[in-house]
CSV table of C-alpha atoms and ligand atoms in Angstrom, one decimal:
chain,number,residue,atom,x,y,z
A,1,MET,CA,-4.1,18.8,-43.2
A,2,SER,CA,-3.4,18.9,-47.0
A,3,PRO,CA,-6.0,17.4,-49.3
A,4,PRO,CA,-5.4,13.9,-50.6
A,5,LEU,CA,-3.7,13.4,-53.9
A,6,VAL,CA,-6.5,12.1,-56.2
A,7,ILE,CA,-5.3,10.0,-59.1
A,8,PRO,CA,-8.0,10.0,-61.8
A,9,PHE,CA,-8.3,7.0,-64.0
A,10,PHE,CA,-10.9,7.6,-66.7
A,11,ILE,CA,-13.3,4.9,-68.0
A,12,PRO,CA,-15.1,7.3,-70.3
A,13,HIS,CA,-18.8,6.7,-70.4
A,14,GLN,CA,-18.4,2.9,-69.9
A,15,GLY,CA,-20.9,0.8,-67.9
A,16,CYS,CA,-23.7,3.2,-68.9
A,17,PRO,CA,-27.0,1.6,-70.2
A,18,HIS,CA,-28.4,5.0,-71.2
A,19,LEU,CA,-27.7,7.9,-73.5
A,20,CYS,CA,-28.6,11.2,-71.9
A,21,VAL,CA,-29.4,14.0,-74.2
A,22,PHE,CA,-26.2,15.9,-73.4
A,23,CYS,CA,-23.9,12.9,-73.9
A,24,ASN,CA,-21.5,13.2,-76.8
A,25,GLN,CA,-21.6,9.9,-78.8
A,26,ARG,CA,-18.7,10.8,-81.0
A,27,LEU,CA,-16.6,11.4,-78.0
A,28,ILE,CA,-17.8,8.2,-76.4
A,29,ALA,CA,-17.0,6.1,-79.4
A,30,ARG,CA,-13.5,7.6,-79.8
A,31,GLN,CA,-12.6,7.2,-76.2
A,32,THR,CA,-14.0,3.7,-75.9
A,33,SER,CA,-11.9,2.6,-78.8
A,34,GLU,CA,-8.9,3.8,-76.9
A,35,VAL,CA,-9.6,1.4,-74.0
A,36,GLN,CA,-8.3,-1.9,-74.9
A,37,THR,CA,-8.1,-5.3,-73.2
A,38,PHE,CA,-7.9,-5.8,-69.4
A,39,ASP,CA,-4.2,-6.4,-69.6
A,40,SER,CA,-3.4,-3.2,-71.5
A,41,GLU,CA,-5.9,-1.4,-69.2
A,42,ALA,CA,-4.0,-2.6,-66.2
A,43,GLU,CA,-0.8,-1.3,-67.8
A,44,ARG,CA,-2.5,2.0,-68.5
A,45,LEU,CA,-3.6,2.1,-64.9
A,46,SER,CA,-0.1,1.4,-63.7
A,47,ASP,CA,1.3,4.1,-65.9
A,48,VAL,CA,-1.2,6.7,-64.6
A,49,ILE,CA,-0.5,5.8,-61.0
A,50,HIS,CA,3.3,6.0,-61.4
A,51,THR,CA,3.0,9.4,-63.2
A,52,TYR,CA,0.7,10.9,-60.4
A,53,LEU,CA,2.7,9.5,-57.5
A,54,GLN,CA,5.6,11.6,-58.6
A,55,PHE,CA,3.5,14.6,-57.6
A,56,LYS,CA,2.5,13.4,-54.2
A,57,LYS,CA,5.0,15.7,-52.4
A,58,ASN,CA,4.1,15.9,-48.7
A,59,ARG,CA,0.5,14.8,-49.0
A,60,SER,CA,-0.3,12.0,-46.5
A,61,ARG,CA,-3.2,10.4,-48.4
A,62,VAL,CA,-3.6,9.1,-52.0
A,63,GLU,CA,-6.8,8.1,-53.5
A,64,LEU,CA,-7.4,6.3,-56.9
A,65,ALA,CA,-10.5,7.6,-58.6
A,66,PHE,CA,-12.4,5.8,-61.4
A,67,PHE,CA,-14.1,8.7,-63.1
A,68,GLY,CA,-15.8,9.5,-66.3
A,69,GLY,CA,-18.1,6.4,-66.5
A,70,ASN,CA,-20.6,4.4,-64.6
A,71,PHE,CA,-18.1,2.4,-62.5
A,72,LEU,CA,-20.6,0.3,-60.5
A,73,GLY,CA,-22.5,-0.4,-63.7
A,74,LEU,CA,-19.6,-2.2,-65.4
A,75,GLU,CA,-19.7,-5.9,-65.7
A,76,THR,CA,-18.7,-7.6,-62.4
A,77,SER,CA,-15.6,-9.2,-64.0
A,78,ARG,CA,-14.5,-5.7,-65.2
A,79,ILE,CA,-15.1,-4.1,-61.8
A,80,LEU,CA,-13.1,-6.8,-60.1
A,81,ALA,CA,-10.3,-6.6,-62.7
A,82,LEU,CA,-9.9,-2.8,-62.1
A,83,LEU,CA,-10.1,-3.1,-58.4
A,84,LYS,CA,-7.6,-5.9,-58.3
A,85,ALA,CA,-5.2,-3.9,-60.5
A,86,VAL,CA,-5.0,-1.3,-57.7
A,87,GLN,CA,-4.3,-3.7,-54.9
A,88,PRO,CA,-0.5,-3.8,-55.2
A,89,TRP,CA,-0.3,-0.1,-54.4
A,90,ILE,CA,-2.8,-0.4,-51.6
A,91,ARG,CA,-0.8,-3.3,-50.0
A,92,GLN,CA,2.4,-1.2,-50.2
A,93,GLY,CA,0.6,1.7,-48.6
A,94,GLN,CA,1.1,4.0,-51.6
A,95,ILE,CA,-2.6,4.3,-52.3
A,96,HIS,CA,-5.0,4.5,-49.3
A,97,SER,CA,-8.5,4.2,-50.8
A,98,ILE,CA,-10.5,4.0,-54.0
A,99,ARG,CA,-13.4,6.3,-55.1
A,100,CYS,CA,-15.6,6.2,-58.2
A,101,SER,CA,-18.4,8.0,-59.9
A,102,THR,CA,-21.6,6.2,-60.8
A,103,ARG,CA,-25.3,6.5,-61.7
A,104,PRO,CA,-27.7,6.3,-58.7
A,105,ASP,CA,-29.6,3.4,-60.3
A,106,THR,CA,-26.6,1.1,-60.3
A,107,VAL,CA,-25.9,1.3,-56.6
A,108,THR,CA,-26.9,-2.0,-55.1
A,109,CYS,CA,-26.0,-4.0,-51.9
A,110,GLN,CA,-24.4,-6.7,-54.1
A,111,VAL,CA,-22.1,-4.3,-56.0
A,112,LEU,CA,-21.1,-2.5,-52.8
A,113,ASP,CA,-20.3,-5.9,-51.1
A,114,LEU,CA,-18.2,-6.7,-54.0
A,115,ALA,CA,-16.2,-3.4,-54.1
A,116,ARG,CA,-15.8,-2.4,-50.5
A,117,PRO,CA,-13.3,-5.1,-49.5
A,118,PHE,CA,-10.9,-3.8,-52.2
A,119,GLY,CA,-10.8,-0.3,-50.6
A,120,LEU,CA,-13.8,1.5,-52.1
A,121,GLU,CA,-14.4,4.3,-49.6
A,122,THR,CA,-16.1,7.1,-51.6
A,123,VAL,CA,-18.9,7.1,-54.2
A,124,GLU,CA,-19.9,10.1,-56.3
A,125,LEU,CA,-23.4,9.9,-57.7
A,126,GLY,CA,-24.3,11.5,-61.0
A,127,VAL,CA,-27.5,13.0,-59.7
A,128,GLN,CA,-27.8,16.0,-62.1
A,129,SER,CA,-31.2,17.1,-60.8
A,130,MET,CA,-33.8,16.1,-58.1
A,131,ASP,CA,-36.7,17.1,-60.3
A,132,ASP,CA,-38.1,14.0,-62.0
A,133,ARG,CA,-39.6,16.1,-64.9
A,134,VAL,CA,-36.1,17.5,-65.6
A,135,LEU,CA,-34.5,14.0,-65.4
A,136,THR,CA,-37.1,12.7,-67.8
A,137,LEU,CA,-36.5,15.5,-70.3
A,138,ALA,CA,-32.7,14.8,-70.1
A,139,GLU,CA,-33.5,11.1,-70.6
A,140,ARG,CA,-31.4,10.2,-67.7
A,141,GLY,CA,-33.2,6.9,-67.1
A,142,HIS,CA,-33.3,7.3,-63.3
A,143,THR,CA,-35.4,9.2,-60.9
A,144,SER,CA,-34.8,11.3,-57.8
A,145,GLU,CA,-36.0,8.4,-55.7
A,146,ASP,CA,-33.1,6.3,-57.2
A,147,THR,CA,-30.8,9.0,-55.8
A,148,ARG,CA,-32.5,8.9,-52.3
A,149,LYS,CA,-32.2,5.1,-52.2
A,150,ALA,CA,-28.6,5.1,-53.4
A,151,MET,CA,-27.6,7.7,-50.8
A,152,ALA,CA,-29.2,5.6,-48.1
A,153,LEU,CA,-27.5,2.5,-49.2
A,154,LEU,CA,-24.1,4.2,-49.4
A,155,LYS,CA,-24.4,5.6,-46.0
A,156,ASP,CA,-25.6,2.3,-44.5
A,157,ASN,CA,-22.4,0.8,-45.9
A,158,GLY,CA,-20.3,3.5,-44.3
A,159,LEU,CA,-19.2,5.1,-47.5
A,160,LYS,CA,-18.3,8.7,-48.1
A,161,THR,CA,-20.7,10.3,-50.6
A,162,GLY,CA,-20.5,13.0,-53.2
A,163,VAL,CA,-23.2,14.4,-55.5
A,164,GLN,CA,-22.7,15.8,-59.0
A,165,VAL,CA,-25.4,18.2,-60.2
A,166,MET,CA,-25.9,20.3,-63.3
A,167,VAL,CA,-27.3,23.8,-64.0
A,168,GLY,CA,-29.0,24.5,-67.3
A,169,LEU,CA,-30.7,21.1,-68.0
A,170,PRO,CA,-33.6,21.2,-70.4
A,171,GLY,CA,-36.8,22.3,-68.5
A,172,ASP,CA,-34.8,23.4,-65.4
A,173,ASP,CA,-34.6,26.9,-64.0
A,174,ASP,CA,-33.6,29.0,-61.0
A,175,PHE,CA,-36.3,27.4,-58.9
A,176,GLY,CA,-35.3,23.9,-60.0
A,177,ALA,CA,-31.6,24.5,-59.2
A,178,VAL,CA,-32.5,25.7,-55.7
A,179,HIS,CA,-34.9,22.7,-55.2
A,180,THR,CA,-32.2,20.3,-56.3
A,181,ALA,CA,-29.7,21.7,-53.9
A,182,GLU,CA,-32.2,21.8,-51.0
A,183,ALA,CA,-33.4,18.2,-51.7
A,184,LEU,CA,-29.8,17.0,-51.7
A,185,THR,CA,-28.8,18.7,-48.5
A,186,GLU,CA,-31.5,16.6,-46.8
A,187,LEU,CA,-29.6,13.5,-47.9
A,188,GLU,CA,-26.5,14.9,-46.2
A,189,PRO,CA,-23.8,14.1,-48.8
A,190,ASP,CA,-20.2,14.8,-47.8
A,191,PHE,CA,-19.5,17.0,-50.8
A,192,ALA,CA,-21.0,18.2,-54.1
A,193,ARG,CA,-19.7,19.1,-57.6
A,194,ILE,CA,-21.7,21.5,-59.8
A,195,TYR,CA,-21.3,21.7,-63.5
A,196,PRO,CA,-22.9,24.1,-66.1
A,197,LEU,CA,-24.5,22.1,-68.9
A,198,LEU,CA,-22.6,22.6,-72.2
A,199,VAL,CA,-23.9,21.7,-75.7
A,200,LEU,CA,-21.4,19.2,-77.1
A,201,GLY,CA,-21.2,18.3,-80.8
A,202,GLY,CA,-22.6,14.8,-81.5
A,203,SER,CA,-25.2,15.0,-78.7
A,204,ARG,CA,-28.9,15.1,-79.1
A,205,LEU,CA,-28.8,18.3,-77.2
A,206,ALA,CA,-26.9,19.8,-80.1
A,207,GLN,CA,-29.7,18.9,-82.4
A,208,TRP,CA,-32.2,20.5,-80.0
A,209,TYR,CA,-30.0,23.6,-79.8
A,210,ARG,CA,-29.9,23.9,-83.6
A,211,SER,CA,-33.6,23.5,-83.9
A,212,GLY,CA,-34.3,26.0,-81.2
A,213,ARG,CA,-35.8,23.4,-78.8
A,214,TYR,CA,-33.1,24.0,-76.2
A,215,VAL,CA,-31.7,27.4,-75.2
A,216,PRO,CA,-28.6,27.2,-73.0
A,217,LEU,CA,-28.1,29.4,-70.0
A,218,SER,CA,-26.1,32.5,-70.5
A,219,LEU,CA,-22.8,32.6,-68.5
A,220,GLU,CA,-24.4,35.1,-66.2
A,221,GLN,CA,-27.4,32.9,-65.5
A,222,ALA,CA,-25.2,29.9,-65.0
A,223,VAL,CA,-23.0,31.7,-62.5
A,224,ASP,CA,-26.1,33.0,-60.7
A,225,GLN,CA,-27.8,29.6,-60.4
A,226,THR,CA,-24.5,27.9,-59.3
A,227,LYS,CA,-24.0,30.6,-56.7
A,228,LYS,CA,-27.4,29.9,-55.2
A,229,MET,CA,-26.6,26.2,-55.1
A,230,VAL,CA,-23.2,26.8,-53.5
A,231,THR,CA,-24.8,28.9,-50.8
A,232,ILE,CA,-27.4,26.2,-50.0
A,233,PHE,CA,-24.7,23.5,-49.8
A,234,LYS,CA,-22.4,25.5,-47.7
A,235,CYS,CA,-25.1,26.6,-45.3
A,236,ALA,CA,-25.9,22.9,-44.8
A,237,GLY,CA,-22.3,22.0,-44.2
A,238,VAL,CA,-21.9,20.2,-47.6
A,239,SER,CA,-18.5,21.1,-49.0
A,240,VAL,CA,-18.3,22.0,-52.7
A,241,ALA,CA,-15.4,20.1,-54.1
A,242,ARG,CA,-15.6,21.6,-57.6
A,243,ILE,CA,-17.5,24.2,-59.6
A,244,GLY,CA,-17.4,24.0,-63.4
A,245,LEU,CA,-16.1,21.5,-65.9
A,246,GLN,CA,-12.4,20.8,-65.9
A,247,ALA,CA,-11.0,21.2,-69.4
A,248,THR,CA,-9.7,17.7,-69.6
A,249,GLU,CA,-12.9,16.0,-68.5
A,250,MET,CA,-14.9,16.6,-71.6
A,251,MET,CA,-13.3,19.5,-73.4
A,252,ASP,CA,-10.0,18.1,-74.6
A,253,ASP,CA,-11.1,19.4,-78.0
A,254,ALA,CA,-12.5,22.9,-77.8
A,255,GLY,CA,-14.4,22.1,-81.1
A,256,GLN,CA,-16.7,19.8,-79.2
A,257,MET,CA,-18.4,22.7,-77.5
A,258,ILE,CA,-21.1,24.2,-79.6
A,259,ALA,CA,-22.8,26.4,-77.1
A,260,GLY,CA,-23.4,27.0,-73.4
A,261,PRO,CA,-21.9,28.9,-70.5
A,262,TRP,CA,-18.3,27.8,-71.0
A,263,HIS,CA,-15.7,29.8,-69.2
A,264,PRO,CA,-12.2,28.5,-68.3
A,265,ALA,CA,-12.5,30.0,-64.8
A,266,PHE,CA,-16.1,29.3,-64.2
A,267,GLY,CA,-15.6,28.3,-60.6
A,268,HIS,CA,-13.7,31.6,-60.0
A,269,LEU,CA,-16.6,33.6,-61.4
A,270,VAL,CA,-19.0,31.9,-59.0
A,271,LEU,CA,-16.7,32.3,-56.0
A,272,SER,CA,-16.1,36.0,-56.9
A,273,ALA,CA,-19.9,36.6,-57.3
A,274,LEU,CA,-20.4,35.1,-53.8
A,275,MET,CA,-17.6,37.3,-52.4
A,276,PHE,CA,-19.2,40.4,-54.0
A,277,ASP,CA,-22.5,39.6,-52.2
A,278,GLN,CA,-20.7,39.1,-48.9
A,279,ALA,CA,-18.7,42.3,-49.3
A,280,CYS,CA,-22.0,44.2,-49.9
A,281,GLU,CA,-23.6,42.7,-46.8
A,282,GLN,CA,-20.5,43.7,-44.8
A,283,ILE,CA,-20.4,47.2,-46.2
A,284,ASP,CA,-24.2,47.7,-45.5
A,285,THR,CA,-23.7,46.5,-42.0
A,286,VAL,CA,-20.8,48.8,-41.1
A,287,LEU,CA,-22.4,51.8,-42.8
A,288,THR,CA,-25.6,51.2,-40.9
A,289,GLY,CA,-23.9,50.4,-37.6
A,290,GLN,CA,-21.1,53.0,-37.6
A,291,ILE,CA,-22.6,56.0,-39.3
A,292,GLY,CA,-26.3,55.3,-39.3
A,293,TRP,CA,-26.6,55.1,-43.1
A,294,LYS,CA,-30.1,54.2,-44.2
A,295,GLY,CA,-29.0,52.8,-47.6
A,296,ILE,CA,-30.8,55.4,-49.7
A,297,GLU,CA,-28.6,58.4,-50.1
A,298,PRO,CA,-24.8,58.3,-50.6
A,299,PRO,CA,-23.2,58.1,-47.1
A,300,GLY,CA,-22.4,61.8,-46.6
A,301,GLU,CA,-18.9,63.0,-47.3
A,302,LYS,CA,-16.6,60.7,-49.2
A,303,LYS,CA,-15.5,57.8,-47.0
A,304,SER,CA,-13.1,55.0,-47.4
A,305,VAL,CA,-14.0,51.4,-46.6
A,306,VAL,CA,-11.3,48.9,-45.8
A,307,LEU,CA,-12.1,45.4,-47.1
A,308,GLN,CA,-10.0,42.7,-45.5
A,309,VAL,CA,-9.5,39.3,-47.1
A,310,HIS,CA,-7.1,36.4,-46.9
A,311,PRO,CA,-4.2,36.9,-49.3
A,312,ARG,CA,-5.3,33.9,-51.3
A,313,SER,CA,-8.8,35.4,-51.8
A,314,LEU,CA,-7.6,38.7,-53.2
A,315,SER,CA,-8.4,37.9,-56.8
A,316,ARG,CA,-11.8,36.5,-55.7
A,317,LEU,CA,-12.6,39.8,-54.0
A,318,GLN,CA,-11.5,41.8,-57.0
A,319,GLY,CA,-13.4,39.6,-59.4
A,320,ASN,CA,-12.6,38.6,-62.9
A,321,ARG,CA,-10.9,41.6,-64.5
A,322,LYS,CA,-11.6,43.6,-61.4
A,323,THR,CA,-15.4,43.6,-62.1
A,324,ASN,CA,-16.2,43.3,-58.4
A,325,LEU,CA,-14.4,46.5,-57.6
A,326,ASP,CA,-16.1,48.3,-60.5
A,327,ARG,CA,-19.5,47.0,-59.3
A,328,LEU,CA,-18.7,48.1,-55.7
A,329,THR,CA,-17.9,51.6,-56.9
A,330,GLN,CA,-21.1,51.8,-58.9
A,331,THR,CA,-23.2,50.4,-56.0
A,332,TYR,CA,-21.7,52.7,-53.4
A,333,PRO,CA,-20.9,56.0,-55.2
A,334,GLY,CA,-19.9,57.8,-52.0
A,335,LEU,CA,-17.2,55.3,-51.0
A,336,SER,CA,-13.7,54.4,-52.0
A,337,PHE,CA,-12.2,51.0,-51.2
A,338,ILE,CA,-8.9,49.9,-49.7
A,339,ILE,CA,-8.1,46.2,-49.8
A,340,GLU,CA,-6.1,44.7,-46.9
A,341,ARG,CA,-4.7,41.2,-46.8
A,342,VAL,CA,-5.2,39.4,-43.5
A,343,GLU,CA,-3.7,36.0,-43.0
A,344,THR,CA,-6.0,35.1,-40.1
A,345,LEU,CA,-9.2,35.3,-42.0
A,346,ASP,CA,-10.8,32.2,-43.6
A,347,ILE,CA,-10.4,31.8,-47.3
A,348,ASP,CA,-14.0,32.7,-48.1
A,349,GLN,CA,-14.4,35.5,-45.6
A,350,VAL,CA,-14.4,39.3,-46.2
A,351,HIS,CA,-14.5,41.9,-43.4
A,352,ALA,CA,-15.3,45.6,-43.8
A,353,HIS,CA,-14.7,48.7,-41.7
A,354,ILE,CA,-14.7,52.4,-42.3
A,355,LEU,CA,-11.2,53.8,-42.5
A,356,GLY,CA,-10.4,55.4,-39.2
A,357,MET,CA,-13.0,53.5,-37.3
A,358,SER,CA,-11.9,50.2,-35.7
A,359,PRO,CA,-13.5,47.0,-37.0
A,360,LYS,CA,-16.0,45.5,-34.6
B,1,LIG,S1,-25.3,8.6,-67.5
B,1,LIG,FE1,-23.4,9.6,-67.9
B,1,LIG,S2,-22.3,8.2,-69.2
B,1,LIG,FE2,-24.4,7.6,-69.3
B,1,LIG,S3,-25.2,8.6,-71.0
B,1,LIG,FE3,-25.6,9.9,-69.3
B,1,LIG,S4,-23.8,11.3,-69.2
B,1,LIG,FE4,-23.3,9.6,-70.5
């Protein structure tokens, strides 16, 4: 089944009682001034919906998403105004449900009772970390316990749940990233999004960065930590809906980014790194199983290994600028590699066999 068409309607940073250290005040002020009265906002919403519906194609489901702010923390009258503005499309069957992103500490029975009858079906929590020390340093204004309570409440109300987490927060590290992913899998969210923390101009983090108080992750570190989180989520059956920050979400002006592990294809880097690891495991297995290789010496006379992937994963296997292939050649100096496209494999699978020996 094709994924739903998600129509994003941004309410940038609205409804938020806090100012996290990584938030960009200049951006908030500018975007907030662009949001006008309810009437004009309803018009803006209508305009966005009409534009996106043109791209529905053959997708059977359409969801309207209130992103970019703390939706359930808005004033009740504002929440109602926005939800009511979507109803004509829901009644006509053109939009099937509503989703929103929100802070864990604004999820209450009252606000869920208010929103659910209007078609709210999915809530994404801005969790960021499950380490209270890290949350305090980032001045998030909520705790990991708030996340646990919010998740329980959302599930009790039959809502689909997503969690948004960050790598590279002040005071966080590899261990913290792993802990956050593991703690979240215990709460059984339906999906996760992982973002690397970037230093944006106008944020307090930018001041910390300039004074040396905060050192961002390198791109390599961010990819590695994200890779570990993805692995934990996937092993627990939590799908990873997005990796990396979409350009339009916070980076509409590249000048806003002062430092941090920014890469336009961050998600691809992470998925390529995961596929490299998987390819190595597969190669080790066939070398050990088929020719008794012990993993110390090059495997005898030069051999060719066939790596099979789904056609859509070819670039993932090759890696950015073919770095994975270069690394494979360095890791296995006695081998050459042949890539075969196999439609029947899953998108994130890679199989290996030695040329001339049938795959097991
Ligand atoms: S919770 Fe979200 S909207 Fe509020 S200050 Fe932090 S990043 Fe900004």
